[in-house]
Short mmCIF file of N, CA and C in Angstrom, two decimals:
data_model
loop_
_atom_site.label_atom_id
_atom_site.label_comp_id
_atom_site.label_asym_id
_atom_site.label_seq_id
_atom_site.Cartn_x
_atom_site.Cartn_y
_atom_site.Cartn_z
N MET A 16 207.91 -71.57 23.57
CA MET A 16 208.58 -72.93 23.29
C MET A 16 208.08 -73.45 21.93
N GLU A 17 208.92 -74.00 21.17
CA GLU A 17 208.51 -74.47 20.00
C GLU A 17 207.81 -75.81 20.15
N THR A 18 206.90 -76.12 19.11
CA THR A 18 206.11 -77.26 19.26
C THR A 18 206.65 -78.54 19.56
N TRP A 19 207.66 -78.90 18.90
CA TRP A 19 208.42 -80.25 19.10
C TRP A 19 208.88 -80.32 20.52
N LYS A 20 209.39 -79.24 21.09
CA LYS A 20 209.87 -79.25 22.39
C LYS A 20 208.82 -79.56 23.46
N GLN A 21 207.51 -79.32 23.11
CA GLN A 21 206.47 -79.48 24.15
C GLN A 21 206.29 -81.19 24.35
N HIS A 22 206.91 -81.99 23.46
CA HIS A 22 206.78 -83.19 23.39
C HIS A 22 207.90 -83.98 24.26
N ILE A 23 208.81 -83.30 24.87
CA ILE A 23 209.94 -83.83 25.48
C ILE A 23 209.65 -83.68 26.97
N ALA A 24 209.66 -84.79 27.73
CA ALA A 24 209.44 -84.98 28.95
C ALA A 24 210.89 -84.87 29.64
N VAL A 25 211.36 -83.90 30.00
CA VAL A 25 212.87 -83.79 30.44
C VAL A 25 213.15 -84.63 31.53
N ASP A 26 212.19 -84.98 32.37
CA ASP A 26 212.37 -85.81 33.64
C ASP A 26 212.10 -87.21 33.24
N SER A 27 211.80 -87.69 32.04
CA SER A 27 211.57 -88.99 31.46
C SER A 27 212.76 -89.80 31.56
N ARG A 28 212.92 -90.94 31.77
CA ARG A 28 214.02 -91.95 31.74
C ARG A 28 214.71 -91.90 30.34
N HIS A 29 213.80 -92.07 29.45
CA HIS A 29 214.26 -91.86 27.94
C HIS A 29 213.68 -90.66 27.21
N LYS A 30 214.38 -90.08 26.57
CA LYS A 30 213.93 -88.86 25.62
C LYS A 30 213.96 -89.09 24.18
N LEU A 31 213.16 -89.97 23.65
CA LEU A 31 213.25 -90.45 22.27
C LEU A 31 212.03 -89.80 21.48
N LEU A 32 212.29 -89.26 20.30
CA LEU A 32 211.23 -88.51 19.49
C LEU A 32 211.35 -89.19 18.19
N PHE A 33 210.38 -89.79 17.59
CA PHE A 33 210.46 -90.22 16.16
C PHE A 33 209.71 -89.05 15.35
N VAL A 34 210.30 -88.53 14.27
CA VAL A 34 209.49 -87.55 13.48
C VAL A 34 209.41 -87.94 12.11
N THR A 35 208.20 -87.64 11.54
CA THR A 35 208.05 -88.16 10.19
C THR A 35 208.16 -86.95 9.11
N ARG A 36 208.64 -85.80 9.61
CA ARG A 36 208.87 -84.66 8.77
C ARG A 36 210.09 -83.84 9.24
N VAL A 37 210.61 -82.97 8.42
CA VAL A 37 211.68 -82.15 8.81
C VAL A 37 211.09 -81.19 9.83
N ILE A 38 211.73 -80.65 10.87
CA ILE A 38 211.37 -79.82 11.70
C ILE A 38 212.26 -78.52 11.58
N GLU A 39 211.63 -77.37 11.58
CA GLU A 39 212.42 -76.17 11.20
C GLU A 39 213.32 -76.10 12.41
N GLY A 40 214.38 -75.49 12.16
CA GLY A 40 215.36 -75.15 13.12
C GLY A 40 216.22 -76.30 13.72
N ILE A 41 215.88 -77.60 13.27
CA ILE A 41 216.75 -78.58 13.57
C ILE A 41 217.46 -79.19 12.38
N SER A 42 218.85 -79.45 12.52
CA SER A 42 219.52 -79.97 11.40
C SER A 42 219.81 -81.40 11.78
N PHE A 43 219.35 -82.28 10.87
CA PHE A 43 219.67 -83.77 11.09
C PHE A 43 220.86 -84.21 10.57
N VAL A 44 221.69 -84.90 11.15
CA VAL A 44 222.94 -85.41 10.75
C VAL A 44 222.59 -86.78 10.04
N ASP A 45 223.11 -86.87 8.81
CA ASP A 45 223.02 -88.22 8.03
C ASP A 45 223.94 -89.23 8.60
N VAL A 46 223.43 -90.07 9.43
CA VAL A 46 224.31 -91.03 9.98
C VAL A 46 224.87 -92.02 8.89
N GLY A 47 224.03 -92.40 7.90
CA GLY A 47 224.57 -93.32 6.92
C GLY A 47 225.77 -92.71 6.29
N THR A 48 225.76 -91.36 5.79
CA THR A 48 226.89 -90.78 5.17
C THR A 48 228.09 -90.81 5.98
N GLU A 49 227.80 -90.24 7.30
CA GLU A 49 228.83 -89.93 8.14
C GLU A 49 229.62 -91.29 8.56
N LEU A 50 228.78 -92.25 8.97
CA LEU A 50 229.36 -93.55 9.39
C LEU A 50 230.05 -94.22 8.26
N SER A 51 229.44 -94.29 7.12
CA SER A 51 230.10 -94.95 5.99
C SER A 51 231.48 -94.24 5.48
N THR A 52 231.43 -92.94 5.64
CA THR A 52 232.62 -92.32 5.45
C THR A 52 233.80 -92.58 6.39
N ALA A 53 233.36 -92.72 7.56
CA ALA A 53 234.40 -93.04 8.64
C ALA A 53 234.93 -94.36 8.77
N ILE A 54 234.15 -95.28 8.29
CA ILE A 54 234.57 -96.66 8.30
C ILE A 54 235.09 -97.26 6.93
N GLU A 55 234.91 -96.44 6.00
CA GLU A 55 235.23 -97.07 4.52
C GLU A 55 236.68 -97.55 4.49
N PRO A 56 237.72 -96.77 5.04
CA PRO A 56 239.04 -97.30 4.99
C PRO A 56 239.08 -98.66 5.62
N ALA A 57 238.23 -99.05 6.56
CA ALA A 57 238.42 -100.11 7.41
C ALA A 57 237.52 -101.32 7.04
N LEU A 58 236.96 -101.24 5.87
CA LEU A 58 236.00 -102.24 5.59
C LEU A 58 236.57 -103.72 5.61
N GLN A 59 237.81 -104.05 5.43
CA GLN A 59 238.37 -105.33 5.43
C GLN A 59 239.07 -105.71 6.79
N ASP A 60 239.04 -104.76 7.72
CA ASP A 60 239.77 -104.83 8.99
C ASP A 60 238.88 -105.70 9.84
N LYS A 61 239.51 -106.66 10.56
CA LYS A 61 238.87 -107.52 11.55
C LYS A 61 238.14 -106.68 12.66
N ARG A 62 238.55 -105.62 13.01
CA ARG A 62 238.08 -104.78 14.05
C ARG A 62 237.00 -103.74 13.52
N LEU A 63 236.44 -104.00 12.41
CA LEU A 63 235.43 -103.13 11.60
C LEU A 63 234.37 -102.81 12.72
N SER A 64 233.65 -103.73 13.35
CA SER A 64 232.55 -103.47 14.28
C SER A 64 232.98 -102.48 15.44
N MET A 65 234.21 -102.82 15.80
CA MET A 65 234.73 -101.87 17.06
C MET A 65 234.77 -100.33 16.48
N MET A 66 235.46 -100.52 15.30
CA MET A 66 235.75 -99.11 14.75
C MET A 66 234.39 -98.34 14.37
N ALA A 67 233.47 -99.14 13.83
CA ALA A 67 232.16 -98.51 13.54
C ALA A 67 231.51 -97.90 14.88
N GLU A 68 231.59 -98.73 15.87
CA GLU A 68 231.01 -98.30 17.19
C GLU A 68 231.66 -96.97 17.62
N GLU A 69 232.94 -97.06 17.66
CA GLU A 69 233.74 -95.69 18.11
C GLU A 69 233.31 -94.59 17.18
N ALA A 70 233.24 -94.94 15.80
CA ALA A 70 232.89 -93.80 14.99
C ALA A 70 231.56 -93.17 15.22
N LEU A 71 230.62 -94.09 15.49
CA LEU A 71 229.18 -93.88 15.63
C LEU A 71 229.04 -92.92 17.11
N ASP A 72 229.76 -93.28 18.07
CA ASP A 72 229.60 -92.55 19.30
C ASP A 72 230.26 -91.19 19.09
N LYS A 73 231.20 -91.15 18.21
CA LYS A 73 231.88 -89.76 17.92
C LYS A 73 231.03 -88.88 17.23
N ILE A 74 230.34 -89.65 16.22
CA ILE A 74 229.30 -88.75 15.34
C ILE A 74 228.22 -88.27 16.41
N ILE A 75 227.69 -89.10 17.16
CA ILE A 75 226.44 -88.69 18.02
C ILE A 75 227.00 -87.53 18.82
N ASN A 76 228.18 -87.66 19.58
CA ASN A 76 228.73 -86.65 20.40
C ASN A 76 228.97 -85.25 19.64
N GLN A 77 229.62 -85.46 18.41
CA GLN A 77 229.99 -84.20 17.58
C GLN A 77 228.68 -83.50 17.29
N TYR A 78 227.58 -84.09 17.07
CA TYR A 78 226.46 -83.45 16.52
C TYR A 78 225.40 -83.23 17.58
N THR A 79 225.61 -83.51 18.81
CA THR A 79 224.77 -83.23 19.89
C THR A 79 224.87 -81.65 20.12
N ILE A 80 223.68 -81.14 20.25
CA ILE A 80 223.51 -79.75 20.36
C ILE A 80 222.81 -79.25 21.83
N HIS A 81 223.35 -78.25 22.44
CA HIS A 81 222.75 -77.92 23.68
C HIS A 81 221.55 -76.86 23.28
N ASP A 82 220.35 -77.06 23.93
CA ASP A 82 219.25 -76.19 23.91
C ASP A 82 218.98 -75.76 25.31
N PRO A 83 218.69 -74.46 25.46
CA PRO A 83 218.44 -73.91 26.81
C PRO A 83 217.14 -74.47 27.43
N ASP A 84 216.27 -74.86 26.64
CA ASP A 84 214.92 -75.30 27.10
C ASP A 84 214.85 -76.76 27.44
N ILE A 85 215.50 -77.53 26.59
CA ILE A 85 215.43 -79.06 26.79
C ILE A 85 216.67 -79.66 27.16
N GLY A 86 217.78 -78.95 27.10
CA GLY A 86 219.16 -79.57 27.32
C GLY A 86 219.80 -80.08 26.02
N ASP A 87 220.48 -81.08 26.16
CA ASP A 87 221.18 -81.55 25.01
C ASP A 87 220.40 -82.49 24.03
N TYR A 88 220.49 -82.35 22.76
CA TYR A 88 219.73 -83.19 21.80
C TYR A 88 220.62 -83.42 20.57
N VAL A 89 220.37 -84.52 19.93
CA VAL A 89 220.89 -84.91 18.61
C VAL A 89 219.82 -85.39 17.83
N ALA A 90 219.81 -84.95 16.59
CA ALA A 90 218.77 -85.43 15.41
C ALA A 90 219.52 -86.17 14.33
N ILE A 91 219.05 -87.32 14.20
CA ILE A 91 219.64 -88.28 13.08
C ILE A 91 218.65 -88.74 11.93
N ARG A 92 219.22 -89.03 10.80
CA ARG A 92 218.38 -89.50 9.83
C ARG A 92 219.22 -90.39 9.04
N ASN A 93 218.62 -91.09 8.11
CA ASN A 93 219.26 -92.22 7.13
C ASN A 93 220.05 -93.15 8.06
N ILE A 94 219.28 -93.73 8.84
CA ILE A 94 219.84 -94.73 9.98
C ILE A 94 219.91 -96.17 9.61
N GLY A 95 219.74 -96.46 8.28
CA GLY A 95 219.78 -97.85 7.85
C GLY A 95 221.15 -98.50 7.96
N ILE A 96 222.28 -97.82 7.99
CA ILE A 96 223.42 -98.37 8.12
C ILE A 96 223.64 -99.06 9.58
N LEU A 97 222.87 -98.49 10.64
CA LEU A 97 222.91 -99.13 11.98
C LEU A 97 222.63 -100.41 12.18
N PHE A 98 221.69 -100.91 11.17
CA PHE A 98 221.05 -102.10 11.14
C PHE A 98 221.96 -103.31 10.36
N GLU A 99 223.16 -102.77 9.84
CA GLU A 99 223.82 -103.67 8.86
C GLU A 99 224.61 -104.84 9.79
N PRO A 100 224.25 -106.08 9.49
CA PRO A 100 224.80 -107.16 10.16
C PRO A 100 226.25 -107.13 10.42
N ALA A 101 226.96 -106.70 9.36
CA ALA A 101 228.42 -106.79 9.37
C ALA A 101 228.91 -105.83 10.55
N LEU A 102 228.26 -104.81 10.97
CA LEU A 102 228.93 -103.84 11.87
C LEU A 102 228.52 -104.32 13.40
N HIS A 103 227.69 -105.34 13.49
CA HIS A 103 227.50 -105.87 14.85
C HIS A 103 227.04 -104.66 15.87
N ILE A 104 226.29 -103.62 15.51
CA ILE A 104 225.95 -102.54 16.42
C ILE A 104 224.65 -103.13 17.29
N ASN A 105 224.82 -102.90 18.44
CA ASN A 105 223.74 -103.27 19.49
C ASN A 105 222.94 -101.92 19.39
N LEU A 106 221.95 -101.93 18.46
CA LEU A 106 221.19 -100.62 18.35
C LEU A 106 220.33 -100.32 19.54
N HIS A 107 219.79 -101.27 20.03
CA HIS A 107 218.85 -101.22 21.30
C HIS A 107 219.68 -100.49 22.37
N ALA A 108 220.83 -101.06 22.62
CA ALA A 108 221.64 -100.42 23.72
C ALA A 108 222.17 -99.05 23.43
N LYS A 109 222.34 -98.75 22.12
CA LYS A 109 222.83 -97.38 21.66
C LYS A 109 221.64 -96.50 21.85
N VAL A 110 220.50 -96.67 21.30
CA VAL A 110 219.24 -95.98 21.40
C VAL A 110 218.97 -95.75 22.96
N ASP A 111 218.94 -96.76 23.72
CA ASP A 111 218.72 -96.73 25.11
C ASP A 111 219.67 -95.60 25.83
N SER A 112 221.01 -95.75 25.53
CA SER A 112 221.93 -94.98 26.08
C SER A 112 221.78 -93.58 25.67
N TRP A 113 221.96 -93.29 24.38
CA TRP A 113 221.74 -91.92 23.79
C TRP A 113 220.34 -91.26 24.28
N SER A 114 219.32 -91.91 24.38
CA SER A 114 218.06 -91.26 24.70
C SER A 114 217.92 -91.04 26.28
N ARG A 115 218.92 -91.75 26.95
CA ARG A 115 218.98 -91.31 28.43
C ARG A 115 219.86 -90.01 28.80
N THR A 116 220.86 -89.89 27.89
CA THR A 116 221.87 -88.72 28.26
C THR A 116 221.53 -87.60 27.30
N ARG A 117 220.56 -87.65 26.50
CA ARG A 117 220.14 -86.35 25.63
C ARG A 117 218.79 -86.70 24.92
N VAL A 118 218.24 -85.75 24.41
CA VAL A 118 217.15 -85.96 23.56
C VAL A 118 217.37 -86.50 22.25
N LEU A 119 216.98 -87.68 21.87
CA LEU A 119 217.29 -88.37 20.61
C LEU A 119 216.14 -88.10 19.76
N ILE A 120 216.35 -87.57 18.50
CA ILE A 120 215.40 -87.36 17.58
C ILE A 120 215.76 -88.14 16.28
N ILE A 121 214.81 -89.07 15.97
CA ILE A 121 215.19 -89.90 14.77
C ILE A 121 214.03 -89.53 13.68
N HIS A 122 214.63 -89.27 12.44
CA HIS A 122 213.71 -88.99 11.41
C HIS A 122 213.22 -90.43 11.02
N HIS A 123 211.91 -90.67 11.24
CA HIS A 123 211.13 -91.84 11.09
C HIS A 123 211.01 -92.19 9.68
N GLU A 124 211.86 -93.04 9.20
CA GLU A 124 211.71 -93.60 7.80
C GLU A 124 211.05 -94.89 7.55
N GLY A 125 210.68 -95.49 8.67
CA GLY A 125 210.13 -97.00 8.61
C GLY A 125 208.65 -97.07 9.19
N THR A 126 208.45 -98.07 9.99
CA THR A 126 207.13 -98.15 10.56
C THR A 126 207.35 -98.56 12.14
N ILE A 127 206.45 -98.33 12.86
CA ILE A 127 206.42 -98.79 14.25
C ILE A 127 205.13 -99.45 14.48
N HIS A 128 205.21 -100.76 15.00
CA HIS A 128 203.99 -101.59 15.16
C HIS A 128 204.35 -102.37 16.38
N ASN A 129 203.30 -102.25 17.42
CA ASN A 129 203.46 -103.03 18.62
C ASN A 129 204.75 -102.65 19.29
N HIS A 130 205.22 -101.56 19.33
CA HIS A 130 206.39 -101.04 20.00
C HIS A 130 207.74 -101.56 19.38
N VAL A 131 207.68 -101.94 18.19
CA VAL A 131 208.84 -102.39 17.29
C VAL A 131 209.04 -101.49 16.28
N PHE A 132 210.15 -100.72 15.98
CA PHE A 132 210.46 -99.89 14.89
C PHE A 132 211.00 -100.79 13.87
N PHE A 133 210.47 -100.76 12.54
CA PHE A 133 210.93 -101.63 11.44
C PHE A 133 211.46 -100.54 10.39
N LEU A 134 212.67 -100.69 10.13
CA LEU A 134 213.28 -99.92 9.10
C LEU A 134 212.53 -99.83 7.73
N THR A 135 212.09 -101.15 7.39
CA THR A 135 211.28 -101.21 6.09
C THR A 135 209.84 -101.53 6.58
N THR A 136 209.01 -101.36 5.47
CA THR A 136 207.64 -101.55 5.65
C THR A 136 207.21 -102.99 5.73
N ASN A 137 207.97 -103.93 5.37
CA ASN A 137 207.73 -105.44 5.24
C ASN A 137 208.01 -106.01 6.63
N SER A 138 208.15 -105.36 7.76
CA SER A 138 208.34 -106.04 8.92
C SER A 138 209.61 -107.08 9.08
N GLU A 139 210.54 -106.67 8.46
CA GLU A 139 211.75 -107.45 8.39
C GLU A 139 212.31 -107.47 9.88
N THR A 140 212.45 -108.62 10.60
CA THR A 140 212.91 -108.43 11.94
C THR A 140 214.48 -108.16 12.01
N ASN A 141 215.23 -108.50 10.89
CA ASN A 141 216.64 -108.16 11.04
C ASN A 141 217.02 -106.73 11.00
N TYR A 142 215.90 -106.06 10.45
CA TYR A 142 216.05 -104.54 10.42
C TYR A 142 214.96 -103.92 11.37
N SER A 143 214.96 -104.42 12.53
CA SER A 143 213.87 -103.90 13.49
C SER A 143 214.68 -103.43 14.78
N LEU A 144 213.93 -102.78 15.57
CA LEU A 144 214.45 -102.27 16.97
C LEU A 144 213.26 -102.36 17.89
N ASN A 145 213.37 -103.28 18.93
CA ASN A 145 212.31 -103.42 19.90
C ASN A 145 212.36 -102.11 20.84
N LEU A 146 211.26 -101.50 21.03
CA LEU A 146 211.13 -100.23 21.80
C LEU A 146 210.31 -100.56 23.06
N LYS A 147 209.96 -101.75 23.37
CA LYS A 147 209.10 -102.09 24.53
C LYS A 147 209.55 -101.43 25.84
N ASP A 148 210.84 -101.44 26.05
CA ASP A 148 211.39 -100.78 27.30
C ASP A 148 211.92 -99.45 27.23
N ILE A 149 211.73 -98.85 26.03
CA ILE A 149 212.15 -97.45 25.85
C ILE A 149 210.97 -96.54 25.66
N THR A 150 210.91 -95.51 26.32
CA THR A 150 209.86 -94.53 26.21
C THR A 150 210.02 -93.73 25.07
N TYR A 151 209.10 -93.48 24.28
CA TYR A 151 209.15 -92.77 22.92
C TYR A 151 207.88 -92.13 22.58
N LYS A 152 208.06 -91.07 21.64
CA LYS A 152 206.92 -90.43 21.11
C LYS A 152 207.12 -90.30 19.58
N ILE A 153 206.03 -90.21 18.98
CA ILE A 153 205.93 -90.07 17.51
C ILE A 153 205.36 -88.76 17.12
N LEU A 154 205.94 -87.97 16.37
CA LEU A 154 205.44 -86.69 15.85
C LEU A 154 205.17 -86.66 14.53
#
């Protein structure tokens, strides 16, 4: 079994893994590029947040891969767009849901301090995700 797979507790309520480096054999989907491409035609639409949420769920489902050892997983990177206030994405709910139904691997581009993920290093709360009730590991 590959080393990153050893860190997945398949019977855990959440299966969230933050990685700081590229892992051989895993292709990460660039959520920023995929989502911005999907919503670009609708930037002025009143339903932008709803359309962004639908596009995001579609991206996660499309890039979910089945692994015989750990089950389904998705690996994402460039997640800054998920914090954009105009999109009104409830990122906590998304991460909670995704990490319950599959292994969620996030390329760790920020910092984690006191169980809070900060997208930037200056601890900007608008660009943070509270992980207190979500089980996670950092590799």
